[in-house]
Amino acid sequence: MQLELFITLLLVHSQVLGDSSSEEDLSKEHEDDHEKSSSHSDHWGYQDQTSWLSTFTACNGKSQSPIDIVTREVTYDPRLPAIKLDGYDLSDGPELTLQNNGHTLQLQLPNTMRIIQGFDEIYFAAQLHFHWGNTEVPGSEHTIDNIHFPAEIHVVHYNSKYSSVKEAASKPDGLAVLGAFIGIGLHENDNYEKILSVIKDVSSEASDTKIPSFNVRHLLPNSLDRFYRYTGSLTTPPCFQSVNWTVFNDTITVSRKQLAALEETLKAGHNESLSKNFRAPQQLNGRQVLASFPALQTRYGVSSETDSFSTTRVNGSQGALSRGDILAIAFGVLFVLTLLLFFLYAYQQRQKHSKSNLEARQNVIYKPANKEDV
Ligand SMILES: [Zn+2]
């Protein structure tokens, strides 16, 4: 019994310290992890996400990811600094390692790739990976107004003040993840093909391959100007609440065939299909989602960009009923109901009155007949 407990504790310990490499972070250590990874990925899966809560306490937190981004509720913040990337063009650099870690398709990135503007600190890249569904189910993690996109890319960075992504992963200011939605377009995406053309080589769990380096910037949308920002967590166990999230408004497209390759090629565990690797949206719990752009101002035809923070929220209410509107409608309905009831009552009274008159008249007519009988 004690031995079992010891083994369980040991497994949980190794998950917390090492398994986080499986998805959102910790890339360097992962390369040495192959003998471990075939078993450690069995510790959690996407089918039963509620079971994460009992094993990984951080998954119960109040600032979890992903979230549904409700465009009407986001706050436009013109002071959000633009994202500036550096060193993303790895053309002619050393080959990159692509792996199937049992949870996702992951590309290791060198820390010469950096976010040099957008946050208080510089963030180094560690890895990028994907989330997807299957042919029936779109599999982005974040949703926009409850809509899933077919897939989502996450480029994971760690705060340069920490010595490694592993050290940063549990710190509140540890990680910055850039997320972008992947949709379906008419044409093949040549940049994504650099990864997807070799996906067959990593079809089995814990396998990896080398691919020629390329300009990683091209995996992200053309414009990085429009984005949502909020504080959240890793979307996989151990769910550390250490991620400063940036979700781009502009999307990337790949061909239907390319998306199918992502959805259908990889295996996990005992030859099971690795698909639908997305976590359900989490409660916002009062967190604010900022937007770098006044999306709803455009939507509602309001062009002023001079107002700051609350502008979008205020404009957002134009599309909905205000409390005053709802009260007015309620009183209107109440008034009509009262009128109807009054008319019904008046009608009933009138009917009653005419009936009693008739009876009275009948009585009057009847009496003389009685007299005749007598
Ligand atoms: Zn992710």
Tab-separated table of C-alpha atoms and ligand atoms in Angstrom:
chain	number	residue	atom	x	y	z
A	1	MET	CA	0.000	0.000	0.000
A	2	GLN	CA	2.738	2.384	1.000
A	3	LEU	CA	4.710	1.382	-2.069
A	4	GLU	CA	1.721	2.205	-4.280
A	5	LEU	CA	1.392	5.582	-2.618
A	6	PHE	CA	5.074	6.209	-3.110
A	7	ILE	CA	4.882	5.327	-6.802
A	8	THR	CA	1.819	7.545	-7.260
A	9	LEU	CA	3.542	10.462	-5.592
A	10	LEU	CA	6.612	9.865	-7.717
A	11	LEU	CA	4.511	9.891	-10.897
A	12	VAL	CA	2.680	13.080	-9.914
A	13	HIS	CA	6.009	14.658	-9.020
A	14	SER	CA	7.508	13.771	-12.388
A	15	GLN	CA	4.435	15.203	-14.122
A	16	VAL	CA	4.673	18.511	-12.334
A	17	LEU	CA	8.378	18.851	-12.923
A	18	GLY	CA	8.796	17.206	-16.262
A	19	ASP	CA	5.581	16.453	-18.047
A	20	SER	CA	4.732	20.079	-18.603
A	21	SER	CA	7.209	19.797	-21.456
A	22	SER	CA	4.616	17.766	-23.250
A	23	GLU	CA	2.620	20.699	-24.456
A	24	GLU	CA	2.865	24.313	-23.543
A	25	ASP	CA	6.451	24.667	-22.545
A	26	LEU	CA	9.717	23.096	-21.478
A	27	SER	CA	11.206	22.256	-24.795
A	28	LYS	CA	14.870	21.802	-24.002
A	29	GLU	CA	14.383	19.056	-21.484
A	30	HIS	CA	11.995	17.284	-23.763
A	31	GLU	CA	14.601	16.043	-26.160
A	32	ASP	CA	15.981	13.785	-23.450
A	33	ASP	CA	12.533	12.630	-22.491
A	34	HIS	CA	11.779	9.946	-25.003
A	35	GLU	CA	12.016	6.979	-22.720
A	36	LYS	CA	9.718	8.755	-20.292
A	37	SER	CA	7.243	10.248	-22.730
A	38	SER	CA	5.590	7.067	-23.912
A	39	SER	CA	4.347	6.473	-20.399
A	40	HIS	CA	4.031	9.982	-19.030
A	41	SER	CA	1.533	11.129	-21.641
A	42	ASP	CA	-0.839	8.454	-20.344
A	43	HIS	CA	-1.309	10.528	-17.226
A	44	TRP	CA	-3.862	12.792	-18.801
A	45	GLY	CA	-5.939	12.978	-21.928
A	46	TYR	CA	-8.470	15.213	-23.599
A	47	GLN	CA	-11.405	12.808	-23.270
A	48	ASP	CA	-11.843	13.353	-19.551
A	49	GLN	CA	-10.727	16.890	-18.794
A	50	THR	CA	-12.472	16.993	-15.417
A	51	SER	CA	-10.032	14.377	-14.162
A	52	TRP	CA	-7.233	16.946	-14.598
A	53	LEU	CA	-8.719	18.832	-11.663
A	54	SER	CA	-8.026	16.145	-9.095
A	55	THR	CA	-4.456	15.428	-10.224
A	56	PHE	CA	-3.294	18.943	-11.083
A	57	THR	CA	-4.544	21.438	-8.524
A	58	ALA	CA	-3.651	24.489	-10.640
A	59	CYS	CA	-6.262	23.350	-13.199
A	60	ASN	CA	-8.910	24.427	-10.638
A	61	GLY	CA	-7.612	28.013	-10.652
A	62	LYS	CA	-9.626	31.121	-11.412
A	63	SER	CA	-7.452	32.262	-14.332
A	64	GLN	CA	-7.473	29.276	-16.615
A	65	SER	CA	-7.138	29.043	-20.386
A	66	PRO	CA	-8.434	28.854	-23.021
A	67	ILE	CA	-11.419	31.212	-22.885
A	68	ASP	CA	-14.264	32.277	-25.094
A	69	ILE	CA	-13.536	35.806	-26.308
A	70	VAL	CA	-16.834	37.682	-26.284
A	71	THR	CA	-16.174	40.503	-28.715
A	72	ARG	CA	-18.942	42.637	-27.238
A	73	GLU	CA	-17.282	42.467	-23.818
A	74	VAL	CA	-13.650	43.137	-24.686
A	75	THR	CA	-12.087	46.424	-23.711
A	76	TYR	CA	-10.300	48.414	-26.356
A	77	ASP	CA	-6.947	49.567	-25.008
A	78	PRO	CA	-5.093	51.828	-27.460
A	79	ARG	CA	-2.128	51.847	-25.081
A	80	LEU	CA	-1.329	48.164	-25.645
A	81	PRO	CA	2.123	48.166	-27.225
A	82	ALA	CA	2.449	46.512	-30.632
A	83	ILE	CA	4.092	43.089	-30.744
A	84	LYS	CA	7.558	43.148	-32.274
A	85	LEU	CA	9.346	39.909	-33.070
A	86	ASP	CA	13.038	39.435	-33.638
A	87	GLY	CA	15.088	36.534	-34.958
A	88	TYR	CA	12.067	34.669	-36.301
A	89	ASP	CA	13.683	34.230	-39.692
A	90	LEU	CA	15.671	31.042	-39.184
A	91	SER	CA	16.392	30.522	-42.876
A	92	ASP	CA	19.828	28.926	-43.369
A	93	GLY	CA	20.017	28.147	-39.657
A	94	PRO	CA	20.419	24.683	-38.152
A	95	GLU	CA	17.686	22.103	-38.631
A	96	LEU	CA	14.728	22.158	-36.281
A	97	THR	CA	13.292	19.253	-34.308
A	98	LEU	CA	9.663	18.356	-34.941
A	99	GLN	CA	8.052	15.859	-32.574
A	100	ASN	CA	4.869	14.060	-31.701
A	101	ASN	CA	4.805	14.185	-27.907
A	102	GLY	CA	1.537	12.299	-27.571
A	103	HIS	CA	-0.489	15.468	-27.053
A	104	THR	CA	0.459	17.648	-29.995
A	105	LEU	CA	2.774	18.272	-32.923
A	106	GLN	CA	5.582	20.403	-31.559
A	107	LEU	CA	8.476	22.281	-33.148
A	108	GLN	CA	11.417	23.186	-30.912
A	109	LEU	CA	12.567	26.773	-31.306
A	110	PRO	CA	15.890	28.455	-30.482
A	111	ASN	CA	15.904	31.266	-27.925
A	112	THR	CA	17.375	33.579	-30.545
A	113	MET	CA	13.738	34.024	-31.547
A	114	ARG	CA	12.316	36.713	-29.301
A	115	ILE	CA	9.440	39.045	-28.548
A	116	ILE	CA	11.320	42.324	-28.158
A	117	GLN	CA	8.316	44.611	-27.736
A	118	GLY	CA	4.846	44.075	-26.339
A	119	PHE	CA	5.625	43.254	-22.715
A	120	ASP	CA	7.628	44.696	-19.846
A	121	GLU	CA	10.377	42.155	-20.486
A	122	ILE	CA	11.893	40.415	-23.462
A	123	TYR	CA	10.563	36.893	-24.017
A	124	PHE	CA	12.545	34.051	-25.623
A	125	ALA	CA	10.873	31.449	-27.842
A	126	ALA	CA	10.864	27.824	-26.695
A	127	GLN	CA	8.518	25.868	-28.956
A	128	LEU	CA	5.403	26.054	-31.057
A	129	HIS	CA	2.625	23.530	-31.319
A	130	PHE	CA	-0.921	23.076	-32.568
A	131	HIS	CA	-4.420	22.224	-31.397
A	132	TRP	CA	-6.966	20.737	-33.785
A	133	GLY	CA	-10.201	18.780	-34.013
A	134	ASN	CA	-11.240	16.237	-36.611
A	135	THR	CA	-13.231	16.345	-39.842
A	136	GLU	CA	-16.467	16.935	-37.919
A	137	VAL	CA	-15.236	19.076	-35.050
A	138	PRO	CA	-13.249	22.320	-35.307
A	139	GLY	CA	-10.465	22.271	-32.748
A	140	SER	CA	-9.172	25.709	-31.825
A	141	GLU	CA	-8.796	26.217	-28.082
A	142	HIS	CA	-9.863	29.831	-27.892
A	143	THR	CA	-13.220	30.679	-29.349
A	144	ILE	CA	-14.575	33.978	-30.640
A	145	ASP	CA	-18.196	34.531	-29.611
A	146	ASN	CA	-18.455	30.781	-29.005
A	147	ILE	CA	-17.151	29.895	-32.469
A	148	HIS	CA	-14.279	27.427	-32.806
A	149	PHE	CA	-11.827	27.729	-35.690
A	150	PRO	CA	-10.535	24.522	-37.328
A	151	ALA	CA	-7.153	24.740	-35.547
A	152	GLU	CA	-4.882	27.011	-33.507
A	153	ILE	CA	-1.121	27.593	-33.346
A	154	HIS	CA	0.633	28.510	-30.092
A	155	VAL	CA	4.137	29.960	-30.072
A	156	VAL	CA	5.426	29.632	-26.514
A	157	HIS	CA	7.940	32.153	-25.123
A	158	TYR	CA	9.443	32.519	-21.659
A	159	ASN	CA	10.480	35.603	-19.756
A	160	SER	CA	14.167	36.360	-20.349
A	161	LYS	CA	14.648	37.036	-16.645
A	162	TYR	CA	14.381	33.291	-16.028
A	163	SER	CA	17.089	30.877	-17.037
A	164	SER	CA	14.838	28.348	-18.746
A	165	VAL	CA	11.288	27.765	-19.868
A	166	LYS	CA	11.064	25.126	-17.170
A	167	GLU	CA	11.901	27.647	-14.474
A	168	ALA	CA	9.556	30.253	-15.986
A	169	ALA	CA	6.587	27.917	-16.461
A	170	SER	CA	5.279	28.278	-12.904
A	171	LYS	CA	5.967	32.013	-12.467
A	172	PRO	CA	3.098	34.502	-12.825
A	173	ASP	CA	5.100	36.493	-15.404
A	174	GLY	CA	6.835	33.430	-16.774
A	175	LEU	CA	5.327	32.833	-20.202
A	176	ALA	CA	3.999	34.736	-23.194
A	177	VAL	CA	2.129	32.662	-25.746
A	178	LEU	CA	1.180	33.987	-29.161
A	179	GLY	CA	-1.952	32.263	-30.455
A	180	ALA	CA	-3.454	32.432	-33.922
A	181	PHE	CA	-6.426	30.753	-35.507
A	182	ILE	CA	-5.990	28.478	-38.506
A	183	GLY	CA	-8.822	28.370	-41.026
A	184	ILE	CA	-9.359	26.653	-44.345
A	185	GLY	CA	-8.393	28.464	-47.537
A	186	LEU	CA	-8.436	27.604	-51.211
A	187	HIS	CA	-4.681	27.362	-51.563
A	188	GLU	CA	-1.984	25.269	-49.995
A	189	ASN	CA	0.016	27.225	-47.422
A	190	ASP	CA	3.690	26.824	-48.426
A	191	ASN	CA	4.943	27.833	-44.988
A	192	TYR	CA	2.814	25.293	-43.135
A	193	GLU	CA	3.841	22.715	-45.732
A	194	LYS	CA	7.385	22.917	-44.325
A	195	ILE	CA	5.985	21.180	-41.245
A	196	LEU	CA	3.041	19.239	-42.647
A	197	SER	CA	4.985	17.653	-45.507
A	198	VAL	CA	6.928	15.569	-42.982
A	199	ILE	CA	4.143	14.940	-40.464
A	200	LYS	CA	4.036	11.264	-41.473
A	201	ASP	CA	7.568	10.887	-40.093
A	202	VAL	CA	6.301	11.613	-36.583
A	203	SER	CA	3.015	9.728	-36.737
A	204	SER	CA	3.811	7.568	-33.733
A	205	GLU	CA	3.979	8.973	-30.227
A	206	ALA	CA	7.377	10.125	-28.974
A	207	SER	CA	8.870	10.139	-32.459
A	208	ASP	CA	10.730	13.109	-33.878
A	209	THR	CA	12.399	14.250	-37.052
A	210	LYS	CA	14.561	17.122	-38.281
A	211	ILE	CA	13.278	19.692	-40.740
A	212	PRO	CA	15.157	22.447	-42.577
A	213	SER	CA	14.914	25.778	-40.787
A	214	PHE	CA	12.682	28.447	-42.283
A	215	ASN	CA	11.116	31.807	-41.500
A	216	VAL	CA	8.824	30.989	-38.571
A	217	ARG	CA	7.246	34.442	-38.796
A	218	HIS	CA	5.370	33.162	-41.845
A	219	LEU	CA	3.382	30.723	-39.691
A	220	LEU	CA	1.679	33.703	-38.032
A	221	PRO	CA	-0.856	36.104	-39.621
A	222	ASN	CA	0.501	38.818	-41.915
A	223	SER	CA	-0.577	41.535	-39.534
A	224	LEU	CA	0.050	41.223	-35.812
A	225	ASP	CA	-1.518	44.613	-35.078
A	226	ARG	CA	-4.922	43.380	-34.037
A	227	PHE	CA	-4.917	41.098	-31.026
A	228	TYR	CA	-6.683	40.192	-27.785
A	229	ARG	CA	-4.747	40.107	-24.522
A	230	TYR	CA	-5.556	38.455	-21.199
A	231	THR	CA	-3.819	36.639	-18.369
A	232	GLY	CA	-4.357	32.911	-18.215
A	233	SER	CA	-2.709	29.543	-17.962
A	234	LEU	CA	-1.191	26.615	-19.769
A	235	THR	CA	-4.079	24.859	-21.517
A	236	THR	CA	-2.672	21.464	-20.538
A	237	PRO	CA	-1.710	19.985	-17.192
A	238	PRO	CA	-0.191	21.212	-14.961
A	239	CYS	CA	-2.286	24.307	-15.957
A	240	PHE	CA	0.100	26.809	-14.321
A	241	GLN	CA	-1.399	30.311	-14.349
A	242	SER	CA	1.701	31.823	-15.848
A	243	VAL	CA	0.706	32.816	-19.365
A	244	ASN	CA	0.290	36.292	-20.748
A	245	TRP	CA	-1.915	35.441	-23.710
A	246	THR	CA	-1.978	37.191	-27.056
A	247	VAL	CA	-4.605	35.888	-29.478
A	248	PHE	CA	-4.424	37.473	-32.900
A	249	ASN	CA	-7.559	38.673	-34.625
A	250	ASP	CA	-6.221	37.965	-38.100
A	251	THR	CA	-6.129	34.318	-39.084
A	252	ILE	CA	-3.986	31.989	-41.162
A	253	THR	CA	-5.376	29.611	-43.756
A	254	VAL	CA	-4.208	26.209	-44.891
A	255	SER	CA	-5.789	23.998	-47.536
A	256	ARG	CA	-8.396	21.426	-46.607
A	257	LYS	CA	-5.873	18.718	-47.453
A	258	GLN	CA	-3.276	20.251	-45.109
A	259	LEU	CA	-5.784	20.483	-42.286
A	260	ALA	CA	-6.720	16.840	-42.887
A	261	ALA	CA	-3.032	15.895	-42.565
A	262	LEU	CA	-2.923	17.583	-39.167
A	263	GLU	CA	-6.174	15.979	-38.064
A	264	GLU	CA	-5.586	12.447	-39.274
A	265	THR	CA	-1.882	11.566	-39.256
A	266	LEU	CA	-0.717	11.495	-35.663
A	267	LYS	CA	-1.181	8.632	-33.237
A	268	ALA	CA	-0.929	8.555	-29.486
A	269	GLY	CA	-0.706	5.705	-27.028
A	270	HIS	CA	-1.723	2.386	-28.499
A	271	ASN	CA	-2.263	3.545	-32.055
A	272	GLU	CA	-5.131	5.835	-31.126
A	273	SER	CA	-5.769	8.852	-33.306
A	274	LEU	CA	-4.286	12.041	-31.874
A	275	SER	CA	-7.096	14.487	-32.585
A	276	LYS	CA	-9.444	16.837	-30.749
A	277	ASN	CA	-6.527	17.950	-28.581
A	278	PHE	CA	-8.197	21.097	-27.325
A	279	ARG	CA	-9.305	22.051	-23.845
A	280	ALA	CA	-12.832	23.378	-23.288
A	281	PRO	CA	-13.128	27.158	-22.721
A	282	GLN	CA	-12.711	28.149	-19.078
A	283	GLN	CA	-14.588	30.651	-16.930
A	284	LEU	CA	-13.360	34.226	-17.162
A	285	ASN	CA	-14.007	34.837	-13.441
A	286	GLY	CA	-13.941	38.602	-13.801
A	287	ARG	CA	-10.776	38.788	-15.880
A	288	GLN	CA	-10.602	41.579	-18.404
A	289	VAL	CA	-9.896	40.812	-22.048
A	290	LEU	CA	-8.199	43.719	-23.770
A	291	ALA	CA	-8.196	44.386	-27.509
A	292	SER	CA	-5.535	46.340	-29.354
A	293	PHE	CA	-8.141	47.493	-31.856
A	294	PRO	CA	-11.581	49.088	-31.716
A	295	ALA	CA	-13.338	46.232	-33.484
A	296	LEU	CA	-16.824	47.040	-32.318
A	297	GLN	CA	-16.437	50.717	-33.115
A	298	THR	CA	-16.075	49.706	-36.733
A	299	ARG	CA	-18.900	47.223	-36.460
A	300	TYR	CA	-21.261	49.788	-34.980
A	301	GLY	CA	-20.092	52.567	-37.244
A	302	VAL	CA	-18.512	54.671	-34.517
A	303	SER	CA	-15.234	56.020	-35.730
A	304	SER	CA	-13.906	57.885	-32.684
A	305	GLU	CA	-10.656	56.366	-31.509
A	306	THR	CA	-9.939	59.094	-28.995
A	307	ASP	CA	-11.815	57.471	-26.138
A	308	SER	CA	-9.829	54.820	-24.419
A	309	PHE	CA	-10.574	51.831	-22.273
A	310	SER	CA	-14.326	51.713	-21.884
A	311	THR	CA	-15.207	52.862	-25.393
A	312	THR	CA	-15.754	49.427	-26.796
A	313	ARG	CA	-17.797	48.298	-23.838
A	314	VAL	CA	-20.032	51.369	-24.123
A	315	ASN	CA	-20.401	50.963	-27.857
A	316	GLY	CA	-20.944	47.288	-27.371
A	317	SER	CA	-24.129	48.035	-25.456
A	318	GLN	CA	-25.588	49.629	-28.574
A	319	GLY	CA	-26.157	46.223	-29.986
A	320	ALA	CA	-28.017	45.011	-26.916
A	321	LEU	CA	-31.018	46.149	-24.935
A	322	SER	CA	-30.163	48.516	-22.110
A	323	ARG	CA	-31.735	48.109	-18.677
A	324	GLY	CA	-34.026	51.082	-19.448
A	325	ASP	CA	-35.227	49.420	-22.657
A	326	ILE	CA	-35.995	46.193	-20.834
A	327	LEU	CA	-37.921	48.055	-18.095
A	328	ALA	CA	-39.911	49.998	-20.704
A	329	ILE	CA	-40.846	46.788	-22.510
A	330	ALA	CA	-41.813	45.115	-19.216
A	331	PHE	CA	-44.075	48.017	-18.237
A	332	GLY	CA	-45.593	48.067	-21.716
A	333	VAL	CA	-46.424	44.371	-21.534
A	334	LEU	CA	-47.830	44.836	-18.008
A	335	PHE	CA	-50.013	47.721	-19.196
A	336	VAL	CA	-51.422	45.725	-22.131
A	337	LEU	CA	-52.084	42.749	-19.831
A	338	THR	CA	-53.908	44.999	-17.342
A	339	LEU	CA	-56.040	46.449	-20.139
A	340	LEU	CA	-56.901	42.955	-21.397
A	341	LEU	CA	-57.818	41.818	-17.893
A	342	PHE	CA	-59.969	44.913	-17.433
A	343	PHE	CA	-61.852	44.277	-20.681
A	344	LEU	CA	-62.275	40.606	-19.794
A	345	TYR	CA	-63.639	41.571	-16.387
A	346	ALA	CA	-65.973	44.182	-17.931
A	347	TYR	CA	-67.182	41.643	-20.491
A	348	GLN	CA	-67.863	39.038	-17.806
A	349	GLN	CA	-69.730	41.588	-15.690
A	350	ARG	CA	-71.810	42.585	-18.679
A	351	GLN	CA	-72.628	38.962	-19.492
A	352	LYS	CA	-73.553	38.312	-15.881
A	353	HIS	CA	-75.723	41.411	-15.774
A	354	SER	CA	-77.601	40.590	-18.984
A	355	LYS	CA	-78.098	36.999	-17.782
A	356	SER	CA	-79.617	38.128	-14.509
A	357	ASN	CA	-81.819	40.566	-16.409
A	358	LEU	CA	-82.998	37.712	-18.607
A	359	GLU	CA	-83.713	35.579	-15.564
A	360	ALA	CA	-85.524	38.471	-13.985
A	361	ARG	CA	-87.598	38.919	-17.122
A	362	GLN	CA	-88.276	35.191	-17.258
A	363	ASN	CA	-89.421	35.322	-13.649
A	364	VAL	CA	-91.722	38.141	-14.477
A	365	ILE	CA	-93.148	36.211	-17.426
A	366	TYR	CA	-93.425	33.042	-15.378
A	367	LYS	CA	-95.435	34.498	-12.489
A	368	PRO	CA	-98.631	35.136	-14.349
A	369	ALA	CA	-98.538	31.506	-15.564
A	370	ASN	CA	-98.374	30.381	-11.928
A	371	LYS	CA	-101.334	32.474	-11.208
A	372	GLU	CA	-103.308	30.786	-13.974
A	373	ASP	CA	-102.372	27.375	-12.597
A	374	VAL	CA	-103.593	28.325	-9.219
B	1	ZN	ZN	-1.208	25.104	-26.720
